[in-house]
Each structure stands twice: as structure tokens, then as C-alpha cells.
């Protein structure tokens, strides 16, 4: 059995871990999906994330944590922009 298959066997566990960070179910599924992509890319590049006959759970946990923190940073950046304060009329008009 390949590493990705072993990862997917614990899909619910990964989602539960991400939900414990404070995410809703949909966001947790997105983050876990990103984890599969990220780890899949590393495995295809030859990186071994196994621990004995199993997967390295700490590596997966750190990957999920990193993706979650990236998500929160992006969410904060987007959340800081106030569309009401942006005045379209202040834009410079460009003639074509």
C-alpha cells in the first residue's frame, strides 16, 4: 500500500485535527485536500515520510498546521481590506 493510500485511511482523523484548530467542516476538508496535494508532490519527488511501516504522523500534523496558518494569514489579509473606504471616483482615468 502506498503512502497516499495510508494517508487517506485516516482522512476523518486529519479532518478532526484541523477542526480542532477552529475550522468548520468545509474549511477542514479544503486544508486536508491541500495536505494530500503537498505530501503527494513530495512523495513523487522521492521524499520518504514513513515512520517504520506507517506514516510519520508528526510530519502530517506539521503540514496541516502550516497549511492552516497560511489559510489564516490569507484570511486576515483579505479581511483587512475595507471595500467601503475605497472610492472608485478617486481613480485616475486612463484614455485609450
PDB file of N, CA and C in Angstrom:
ATOM      1  N   UNK A   1       0.859  -1.173   0.000  1.00  0.00           N
ATOM      2  CA  UNK A   1       0.000   0.000   0.000  1.00  0.00           C
ATOM      3  C   UNK A   1       0.908   1.241   0.000  1.00  0.00           C
ATOM      4  N   UNK A   2       0.564   2.218  -0.827  1.00  0.00           N
ATOM      5  CA  UNK A   2       1.354   3.433  -0.922  1.00  0.00           C
ATOM      6  C   UNK A   2       1.071   4.402   0.216  1.00  0.00           C
ATOM      7  N   UNK A   3       1.946   5.387   0.328  1.00  0.00           N
ATOM      8  CA  UNK A   3       1.846   6.354   1.420  1.00  0.00           C
ATOM      9  C   UNK A   3       0.556   7.167   1.330  1.00  0.00           C
ATOM     10  N   UNK A   4       0.136   7.521   0.105  1.00  0.00           N
ATOM     11  CA  UNK A   4      -1.099   8.310  -0.035  1.00  0.00           C
ATOM     12  C   UNK A   4      -2.324   7.505   0.365  1.00  0.00           C
ATOM     13  N   UNK A   5      -2.299   6.211   0.064  1.00  0.00           N
ATOM     14  CA  UNK A   5      -3.413   5.355   0.489  1.00  0.00           C
ATOM     15  C   UNK A   5      -3.470   5.262   2.012  1.00  0.00           C
ATOM     16  N   UNK A   6      -2.287   5.161   2.633  1.00  0.00           N
ATOM     17  CA  UNK A   6      -2.237   5.117   4.095  1.00  0.00           C
ATOM     18  C   UNK A   6      -2.729   6.443   4.689  1.00  0.00           C
ATOM     19  N   UNK A   7      -2.358   7.552   4.033  1.00  0.00           N
ATOM     20  CA  UNK A   7      -2.844   8.858   4.493  1.00  0.00           C
ATOM     21  C   UNK A   7      -4.362   8.920   4.426  1.00  0.00           C
ATOM     22  N   UNK A   8      -4.911   8.468   3.296  1.00  0.00           N
ATOM     23  CA  UNK A   8      -6.355   8.577   3.088  1.00  0.00           C
ATOM     24  C   UNK A   8      -7.145   7.697   4.058  1.00  0.00           C
ATOM     25  N   UNK A   9      -6.552   6.611   4.522  1.00  0.00           N
ATOM     26  CA  UNK A   9      -7.244   5.764   5.502  1.00  0.00           C
ATOM     27  C   UNK A   9      -7.593   6.541   6.770  1.00  0.00           C
ATOM     28  N   UNK A  10      -6.833   7.581   7.058  1.00  0.00           N
ATOM     29  CA  UNK A  10      -7.055   8.374   8.270  1.00  0.00           C
ATOM     30  C   UNK A  10      -7.674   9.736   7.947  1.00  0.00           C
ATOM     31  N   UNK A  11      -8.376   9.812   6.839  1.00  0.00           N
ATOM     32  CA  UNK A  11      -8.954  11.084   6.383  1.00  0.00           C
ATOM     33  C   UNK A  11      -9.806  11.761   7.462  1.00  0.00           C
ATOM     34  N   UNK A  12     -10.677  10.993   8.089  1.00  0.00           N
ATOM     35  CA  UNK A  12     -11.537  11.570   9.126  1.00  0.00           C
ATOM     36  C   UNK A  12     -10.710  12.117  10.286  1.00  0.00           C
ATOM     37  N   UNK A  13      -9.656  11.395  10.657  1.00  0.00           N
ATOM     38  CA  UNK A  13      -8.776  11.859  11.740  1.00  0.00           C
ATOM     39  C   UNK A  13      -8.113  13.183  11.378  1.00  0.00           C
ATOM     40  N   UNK A  14      -7.629  13.296  10.131  1.00  0.00           N
ATOM     41  CA  UNK A  14      -6.988  14.551   9.705  1.00  0.00           C
ATOM     42  C   UNK A  14      -7.990  15.693   9.750  1.00  0.00           C
ATOM     43  N   UNK A  15      -9.207  15.441   9.280  1.00  0.00           N
ATOM     44  CA  UNK A  15     -10.246  16.487   9.312  1.00  0.00           C
ATOM     45  C   UNK A  15     -10.574  16.887  10.754  1.00  0.00           C
ATOM     46  N   UNK A  16     -10.663  15.914  11.627  1.00  0.00           N
ATOM     47  CA  UNK A  16     -10.946  16.212  13.038  1.00  0.00           C
ATOM     48  C   UNK A  16      -9.832  17.048  13.669  1.00  0.00           C
ATOM     49  N   UNK A  17      -8.591  16.756  13.303  1.00  0.00           N
ATOM     50  CA  UNK A  17      -7.476  17.545  13.823  1.00  0.00           C
ATOM     51  C   UNK A  17      -7.601  18.984  13.368  1.00  0.00           C
ATOM     52  N   UNK A  18      -7.870  19.195  12.088  1.00  0.00           N
ATOM     53  CA  UNK A  18      -7.982  20.564  11.568  1.00  0.00           C
ATOM     54  C   UNK A  18      -9.193  21.273  12.169  1.00  0.00           C
ATOM     55  N   UNK A  19     -10.296  20.553  12.355  1.00  0.00           N
ATOM     56  CA  UNK A  19     -11.465  21.172  13.001  1.00  0.00           C
ATOM     57  C   UNK A  19     -11.137  21.580  14.433  1.00  0.00           C
ATOM     58  N   UNK A  20     -10.234  20.852  15.088  1.00  0.00           N
ATOM     59  CA  UNK A  20      -9.843  21.220  16.446  1.00  0.00           C
ATOM     60  C   UNK A  20      -9.064  22.534  16.478  1.00  0.00           C
ATOM     61  N   UNK A  21      -8.540  22.964  15.316  1.00  0.00           N
ATOM     62  CA  UNK A  21      -7.867  24.260  15.221  1.00  0.00           C
ATOM     63  C   UNK A  21      -8.878  25.406  15.203  1.00  0.00           C
ATOM     64  N   UNK A  22     -10.156  25.078  14.990  1.00  0.00           N
ATOM     65  CA  UNK A  22     -11.197  26.103  14.967  1.00  0.00           C
ATOM     66  C   UNK A  22     -11.854  26.284  13.612  1.00  0.00           C
ATOM     67  N   UNK A  23     -11.645  25.358  12.698  1.00  0.00           N
ATOM     68  CA  UNK A  23     -12.219  25.461  11.351  1.00  0.00           C
ATOM     69  C   UNK A  23     -13.581  24.778  11.286  1.00  0.00           C
ATOM     70  N   UNK A  24     -14.380  25.209  10.325  1.00  0.00           N
ATOM     71  CA  UNK A  24     -15.615  24.483  10.051  1.00  0.00           C
ATOM     72  C   UNK A  24     -15.285  23.269   9.180  1.00  0.00           C
ATOM     73  N   UNK A  25     -16.260  22.419   8.939  1.00  0.00           N
ATOM     74  CA  UNK A  25     -16.034  21.165   8.224  1.00  0.00           C
ATOM     75  C   UNK A  25     -15.520  21.399   6.805  1.00  0.00           C
ATOM     76  N   UNK A  26     -16.085  22.369   6.100  1.00  0.00           N
ATOM     77  CA  UNK A  26     -15.698  22.626   4.709  1.00  0.00           C
ATOM     78  C   UNK A  26     -14.250  23.110   4.622  1.00  0.00           C
ATOM     79  N   UNK A  27     -13.875  24.010   5.506  1.00  0.00           N
ATOM     80  CA  UNK A  27     -12.504  24.524   5.511  1.00  0.00           C
ATOM     81  C   UNK A  27     -11.534  23.412   5.882  1.00  0.00           C
ATOM     82  N   UNK A  28     -11.915  22.582   6.846  1.00  0.00           N
ATOM     83  CA  UNK A  28     -11.062  21.460   7.243  1.00  0.00           C
ATOM     84  C   UNK A  28     -10.844  20.515   6.062  1.00  0.00           C
ATOM     85  N   UNK A  29     -11.899  20.240   5.299  1.00  0.00           N
ATOM     86  CA  UNK A  29     -11.779  19.374   4.116  1.00  0.00           C
ATOM     87  C   UNK A  29     -10.835  20.001   3.090  1.00  0.00           C
ATOM     88  N   UNK A  30     -10.930  21.312   2.896  1.00  0.00           N
ATOM     89  CA  UNK A  30     -10.043  22.006   1.951  1.00  0.00           C
ATOM     90  C   UNK A  30      -8.585  21.902   2.397  1.00  0.00           C
ATOM     91  N   UNK A  31      -8.347  22.113   3.679  1.00  0.00           N
ATOM     92  CA  UNK A  31      -6.976  22.063   4.203  1.00  0.00           C
ATOM     93  C   UNK A  31      -6.419  20.647   4.095  1.00  0.00           C
ATOM     94  N   UNK A  32      -7.223  19.653   4.408  1.00  0.00           N
ATOM     95  CA  UNK A  32      -6.776  18.264   4.287  1.00  0.00           C
ATOM     96  C   UNK A  32      -6.510  17.932   2.815  1.00  0.00           C
ATOM     97  N   UNK A  33      -7.349  18.421   1.920  1.00  0.00           N
ATOM     98  CA  UNK A  33      -7.116  18.224   0.485  1.00  0.00           C
ATOM     99  C   UNK A  33      -5.790  18.834   0.051  1.00  0.00           C
ATOM    100  N   UNK A  34      -5.501  20.036   0.542  1.00  0.00           N
ATOM    101  CA  UNK A  34      -4.219  20.670   0.242  1.00  0.00           C
ATOM    102  C   UNK A  34      -3.053  19.850   0.806  1.00  0.00           C
ATOM    103  N   UNK A  35      -3.266  19.246   1.963  1.00  0.00           N
ATOM    104  CA  UNK A  35      -2.231  18.397   2.559  1.00  0.00           C
ATOM    105  C   UNK A  35      -1.937  17.205   1.654  1.00  0.00           C
ATOM    106  N   UNK A  36      -2.990  16.576   1.103  1.00  0.00           N
ATOM    107  CA  UNK A  36      -2.772  15.449   0.187  1.00  0.00           C
ATOM    108  C   UNK A  36      -1.946  15.903  -1.016  1.00  0.00           C
ATOM    109  N   UNK A  37      -2.268  17.063  -1.553  1.00  0.00           N
ATOM    110  CA  UNK A  37      -1.534  17.561  -2.711  1.00  0.00           C
ATOM    111  C   UNK A  37      -0.079  17.840  -2.373  1.00  0.00           C
ATOM    112  N   UNK A  38       0.144  18.492  -1.246  1.00  0.00           N
ATOM    113  CA  UNK A  38       1.505  18.854  -0.845  1.00  0.00           C
ATOM    114  C   UNK A  38       2.348  17.609  -0.564  1.00  0.00           C
ATOM    115  N   UNK A  39       1.786  16.677   0.198  1.00  0.00           N
ATOM    116  CA  UNK A  39       2.542  15.462   0.515  1.00  0.00           C
ATOM    117  C   UNK A  39       2.690  14.592  -0.725  1.00  0.00           C
ATOM    118  N   UNK A  40       1.664  14.549  -1.568  1.00  0.00           N
ATOM    119  CA  UNK A  40       1.764  13.784  -2.815  1.00  0.00           C
ATOM    120  C   UNK A  40       2.893  14.291  -3.699  1.00  0.00           C
ATOM    121  N   UNK A  41       3.041  15.600  -3.771  1.00  0.00           N
ATOM    122  CA  UNK A  41       4.124  16.195  -4.561  1.00  0.00           C
ATOM    123  C   UNK A  41       5.479  15.789  -3.987  1.00  0.00           C
ATOM    124  N   UNK A  42       5.607  15.851  -2.659  1.00  0.00           N
ATOM    125  CA  UNK A  42       6.872  15.470  -2.024  1.00  0.00           C
ATOM    126  C   UNK A  42       7.200  13.998  -2.250  1.00  0.00           C
ATOM    127  N   UNK A  43       6.186  13.146  -2.144  1.00  0.00           N
ATOM    128  CA  UNK A  43       6.391  11.712  -2.353  1.00  0.00           C
ATOM    129  C   UNK A  43       6.824  11.460  -3.792  1.00  0.00           C
ATOM    130  N   UNK A  44       6.188  12.157  -4.744  1.00  0.00           N
ATOM    131  CA  UNK A  44       6.561  11.995  -6.154  1.00  0.00           C
ATOM    132  C   UNK A  44       7.979  12.480  -6.432  1.00  0.00           C
ATOM    133  N   UNK A  45       8.454  13.420  -5.612  1.00  0.00           N
ATOM    134  CA  UNK A  45       9.826  13.910  -5.756  1.00  0.00           C
ATOM    135  C   UNK A  45      10.832  13.012  -5.040  1.00  0.00           C
ATOM    136  N   UNK A  46      10.353  11.954  -4.380  1.00  0.00           N
ATOM    137  CA  UNK A  46      11.237  10.989  -3.746  1.00  0.00           C
ATOM    138  C   UNK A  46      11.386  11.127  -2.238  1.00  0.00           C
ATOM    139  N   UNK A  47      10.673  12.048  -1.623  1.00  0.00           N
ATOM    140  CA  UNK A  47      10.770  12.224  -0.161  1.00  0.00           C
ATOM    141  C   UNK A  47      10.033  11.072   0.527  1.00  0.00           C
ATOM    142  N   UNK A  48      10.649  10.533   1.555  1.00  0.00           N
ATOM    143  CA  UNK A  48      10.049   9.446   2.318  1.00  0.00           C
ATOM    144  C   UNK A  48       9.511  10.002   3.634  1.00  0.00           C
ATOM    145  N   UNK A  49       8.194   9.944   3.815  1.00  0.00           N
ATOM    146  CA  UNK A  49       7.596  10.436   5.058  1.00  0.00           C
ATOM    147  C   UNK A  49       7.068   9.291   5.911  1.00  0.00           C
ATOM    148  N   UNK A  50       7.630   8.110   5.705  1.00  0.00           N
ATOM    149  CA  UNK A  50       7.170   6.966   6.501  1.00  0.00           C
ATOM    150  C   UNK A  50       7.915   6.917   7.829  1.00  0.00           C
ATOM    151  N   UNK A  51       7.308   6.233   8.748  1.00  0.00           N
ATOM    152  CA  UNK A  51       7.891   6.001  10.063  1.00  0.00           C
ATOM    153  C   UNK A  51       7.694   4.525  10.350  1.00  0.00           C
ATOM    154  N   UNK A  52       8.710   3.748  10.070  1.00  0.00           N
ATOM    155  CA  UNK A  52       8.558   2.301  10.147  1.00  0.00           C
ATOM    156  C   UNK A  52       7.640   1.848   9.025  1.00  0.00           C
ATOM    157  N   UNK A  53       6.623   1.088   9.377  1.00  0.00           N
ATOM    158  CA  UNK A  53       5.658   0.618   8.378  1.00  0.00           C
ATOM    159  C   UNK A  53       4.487   1.574   8.206  1.00  0.00           C
ATOM    160  N   UNK A  54       4.456   2.641   8.982  1.00  0.00           N
ATOM    161  CA  UNK A  54       3.329   3.579   8.966  1.00  0.00           C
ATOM    162  C   UNK A  54       3.801   4.931   8.431  1.00  0.00           C
ATOM    163  N   UNK A  55       2.897   5.897   8.439  1.00  0.00           N
ATOM    164  CA  UNK A  55       3.253   7.239   8.033  1.00  0.00           C
ATOM    165  C   UNK A  55       3.750   8.023   9.240  1.00  0.00           C
ATOM    166  N   UNK A  56       4.515   9.041   8.980  1.00  0.00           N
ATOM    167  CA  UNK A  56       5.023   9.895  10.036  1.00  0.00           C
ATOM    168  C   UNK A  56       3.918  10.884  10.411  1.00  0.00           C
ATOM    169  N   UNK A  57       3.201  10.581  11.480  1.00  0.00           N
ATOM    170  CA  UNK A  57       2.061  11.393  11.892  1.00  0.00           C
ATOM    171  C   UNK A  57       2.465  12.810  12.267  1.00  0.00           C
ATOM    172  N   UNK A  58       3.645  12.959  12.857  1.00  0.00           N
ATOM    173  CA  UNK A  58       4.110  14.301  13.213  1.00  0.00           C
ATOM    174  C   UNK A  58       4.309  15.146  11.964  1.00  0.00           C
ATOM    175  N   UNK A  59       4.865  14.548  10.910  1.00  0.00           N
ATOM    176  CA  UNK A  59       5.067  15.278   9.656  1.00  0.00           C
ATOM    177  C   UNK A  59       3.723  15.725   9.080  1.00  0.00           C
ATOM    178  N   UNK A  60       2.744  14.846   9.110  1.00  0.00           N
ATOM    179  CA  UNK A  60       1.410  15.193   8.610  1.00  0.00           C
ATOM    180  C   UNK A  60       0.801  16.302   9.470  1.00  0.00           C
ATOM    181  N   UNK A  61       0.922  16.190  10.787  1.00  0.00           N
ATOM    182  CA  UNK A  61       0.391  17.206  11.685  1.00  0.00           C
ATOM    183  C   UNK A  61       1.024  18.565  11.398  1.00  0.00           C
ATOM    184  N   UNK A  62       2.350  18.595  11.233  1.00  0.00           N
ATOM    185  CA  UNK A  62       3.036  19.862  10.948  1.00  0.00           C
ATOM    186  C   UNK A  62       2.601  20.424   9.595  1.00  0.00           C
ATOM    187  N   UNK A  63       2.382  19.560   8.620  1.00  0.00           N
ATOM    188  CA  UNK A  63       1.914  20.013   7.311  1.00  0.00           C
ATOM    189  C   UNK A  63       0.523  20.621   7.436  1.00  0.00           C
ATOM    190  N   UNK A  64      -0.369  19.963   8.168  1.00  0.00           N
ATOM    191  CA  UNK A  64      -1.717  20.502   8.376  1.00  0.00           C
ATOM    192  C   UNK A  64      -1.671  21.836   9.114  1.00  0.00           C
ATOM    193  N   UNK A  65      -0.808  21.937  10.113  1.00  0.00           N
ATOM    194  CA  UNK A  65      -0.671  23.176  10.875  1.00  0.00           C
ATOM    195  C   UNK A  65      -0.177  24.308   9.984  1.00  0.00           C
ATOM    196  N   UNK A  66       0.815  24.031   9.160  1.00  0.00           N
ATOM    197  CA  UNK A  66       1.365  25.047   8.255  1.00  0.00           C
ATOM    198  C   UNK A  66       0.310  25.528   7.267  1.00  0.00           C
ATOM    199  N   UNK A  67      -0.433  24.606   6.684  1.00  0.00           N
ATOM    200  CA  UNK A  67      -1.472  24.980   5.718  1.00  0.00           C
ATOM    201  C   UNK A  67      -2.559  25.796   6.413  1.00  0.00           C
ATOM    202  N   UNK A  68      -2.936  25.398   7.622  1.00  0.00           N
ATOM    203  CA  UNK A  68      -3.944  26.145   8.381  1.00  0.00           C
ATOM    204  C   UNK A  68      -3.463  27.566   8.659  1.00  0.00           C
ATOM    205  N   UNK A  69      -2.218  27.720   9.104  1.00  0.00           N
ATOM    206  CA  UNK A  69      -1.692  29.058   9.393  1.00  0.00           C
ATOM    207  C   UNK A  69      -1.617  29.919   8.126  1.00  0.00           C
ATOM    208  N   UNK A  70      -1.247  29.308   7.000  1.00  0.00           N
ATOM    209  CA  UNK A  70      -1.250  30.032   5.723  1.00  0.00           C
ATOM    210  C   UNK A  70      -2.662  30.503   5.385  1.00  0.00           C
ATOM    211  N   UNK A  71      -3.633  29.619   5.612  1.00  0.00           N
ATOM    212  CA  UNK A  71      -5.033  29.962   5.360  1.00  0.00           C
ATOM    213  C   UNK A  71      -5.468  31.153   6.219  1.00  0.00           C
ATOM    214  N   UNK A  72      -5.107  31.120   7.507  1.00  0.00           N
ATOM    215  CA  UNK A  72      -5.490  32.217   8.416  1.00  0.00           C
ATOM    216  C   UNK A  72      -4.810  33.527   8.031  1.00  0.00           C
ATOM    217  N   UNK A  73      -3.558  33.458   7.588  1.00  0.00           N
ATOM    218  CA  UNK A  73      -2.860  34.674   7.149  1.00  0.00           C
ATOM    219  C   UNK A  73      -3.546  35.281   5.933  1.00  0.00           C
ATOM    220  N   UNK A  74      -3.907  34.419   4.956  1.00  0.00           N
ATOM    221  CA  UNK A  74      -4.615  34.915   3.766  1.00  0.00           C
ATOM    222  C   UNK A  74      -5.969  35.493   4.153  1.00  0.00           C
ATOM    223  N   UNK A  75      -6.663  34.820   5.053  1.00  0.00           N
ATOM    224  CA  UNK A  75      -7.975  35.286   5.510  1.00  0.00           C
ATOM    225  C   UNK A  75      -7.851  36.655   6.175  1.00  0.00           C
ATOM    226  N   UNK A  76      -6.820  36.848   6.968  1.00  0.00           N
ATOM    227  CA  UNK A  76      -6.602  38.122   7.657  1.00  0.00           C
ATOM    228  C   UNK A  76      -6.286  39.233   6.662  1.00  0.00           C
ATOM    229  N   UNK A  77      -5.427  38.936   5.667  1.00  0.00           N
ATOM    230  CA  UNK A  77      -5.089  39.930   4.656  1.00  0.00           C
ATOM    231  C   UNK A  77      -6.331  40.373   3.899  1.00  0.00           C
ATOM    232  N   UNK A  78      -7.142  39.438   3.510  1.00  0.00           N
ATOM    233  CA  UNK A  78      -8.357  39.754   2.776  1.00  0.00           C
ATOM    234  C   UNK A  78      -9.335  40.487   3.681  1.00  0.00           C
ATOM    235  N   UNK A  79      -9.422  40.077   4.931  1.00  0.00           N
ATOM    236  CA  UNK A  79     -10.349  40.683   5.877  1.00  0.00           C
ATOM    237  C   UNK A  79      -9.996  42.109   6.241  1.00  0.00           C
ATOM    238  N   UNK A  80      -8.718  42.495   6.106  1.00  0.00           N
ATOM    239  CA  UNK A  80      -8.299  43.850   6.466  1.00  0.00           C
ATOM    240  C   UNK A  80      -8.702  44.896   5.437  1.00  0.00           C
ATOM    241  N   UNK A  81      -9.039  44.485   4.237  1.00  0.00           N
ATOM    242  CA  UNK A  81      -9.389  45.436   3.193  1.00  0.00           C
ATOM    243  C   UNK A  81     -10.845  45.871   3.358  1.00  0.00           C
ATOM    244  N   UNK A  82     -11.059  47.161   3.481  1.00  0.00           N
ATOM    245  CA  UNK A  82     -12.411  47.686   3.650  1.00  0.00           C
ATOM    246  C   UNK A  82     -12.883  48.258   2.320  1.00  0.00           C
ATOM    247  N   UNK A  83     -13.792  47.567   1.673  1.00  0.00           N
ATOM    248  CA  UNK A  83     -14.276  47.993   0.367  1.00  0.00           C
ATOM    249  C   UNK A  83     -15.057  49.301   0.444  1.00  0.00           C
ATOM    250  N   UNK A  84     -15.659  49.598   1.585  1.00  0.00           N
ATOM    251  CA  UNK A  84     -16.432  50.827   1.726  1.00  0.00           C
ATOM    252  C   UNK A  84     -15.549  52.071   1.688  1.00  0.00           C
ATOM    253  N   UNK A  85     -14.302  51.932   2.101  1.00  0.00           N
ATOM    254  CA  UNK A  85     -13.399  53.071   2.106  1.00  0.00           C
ATOM    255  C   UNK A  85     -12.767  53.322   0.740  1.00  0.00           C
ATOM    256  N   UNK A  86     -12.909  52.410  -0.171  1.00  0.00           N
ATOM    257  CA  UNK A  86     -12.304  52.528  -1.488  1.00  0.00           C
ATOM    258  C   UNK A  86     -13.255  53.300  -2.389  1.00  0.00           C
ATOM    259  N   UNK A  87     -12.815  54.453  -2.867  1.00  0.00           N
ATOM    260  CA  UNK A  87     -13.657  55.312  -3.691  1.00  0.00           C
ATOM    261  C   UNK A  87     -13.226  55.205  -5.141  1.00  0.00           C
ATOM    262  N   UNK A  88     -14.092  54.643  -5.960  1.00  0.00           N
ATOM    263  CA  UNK A  88     -13.781  54.429  -7.368  1.00  0.00           C
ATOM    264  C   UNK A  88     -13.560  55.760  -8.087  1.00  0.00           C
ATOM    265  N   UNK A  89     -14.223  56.807  -7.676  1.00  0.00           N
ATOM    266  CA  UNK A  89     -14.103  58.092  -8.348  1.00  0.00           C
ATOM    267  C   UNK A  89     -12.713  58.706  -8.157  1.00  0.00           C
ATOM    268  N   UNK A  90     -11.966  58.272  -7.181  1.00  0.00           N
ATOM    269  CA  UNK A  90     -10.625  58.782  -6.966  1.00  0.00           C
ATOM    270  C   UNK A  90      -9.601  58.157  -7.921  1.00  0.00           C
ATOM    271  N   UNK A  91     -10.036  57.201  -8.687  1.00  0.00           N
ATOM    272  CA  UNK A  91      -9.132  56.526  -9.622  1.00  0.00           C
ATOM    273  C   UNK A  91      -8.742  57.474 -10.756  1.00  0.00           C
ATOM    274  N   UNK A  92      -7.568  57.308 -11.243  1.00  0.00           N
ATOM    275  CA  UNK A  92      -7.094  58.104 -12.381  1.00  0.00           C
ATOM    276  C   UNK A  92      -7.713  57.505 -13.638  1.00  0.00           C
ATOM    277  N   UNK A  93      -8.262  58.383 -14.452  1.00  0.00           N
ATOM    278  CA  UNK A  93      -8.853  57.909 -15.702  1.00  0.00           C
ATOM    279  C   UNK A  93      -7.778  57.765 -16.755  1.00  0.00           C
ATOM    280  N   UNK A  94      -7.824  56.661 -17.449  1.00  0.00           N
ATOM    281  CA  UNK A  94      -6.841  56.384 -18.489  1.00  0.00           C
ATOM    282  C   UNK A  94      -7.543  56.445 -19.827  1.00  0.00           C
ATOM    283  N   UNK A  95      -6.984  57.216 -20.763  1.00  0.00           N
ATOM    284  CA  UNK A  95      -7.562  57.292 -22.102  1.00  0.00           C
ATOM    285  C   UNK A  95      -6.899  56.252 -22.970  1.00  0.00           C
ATOM    286  N   UNK A  96      -7.715  55.585 -23.767  1.00  0.00           N
ATOM    287  CA  UNK A  96      -7.207  54.540 -24.651  1.00  0.00           C
ATOM    288  C   UNK A  96      -7.060  55.041 -26.046  1.00  0.00           C
TER     289      UNK A  96
END
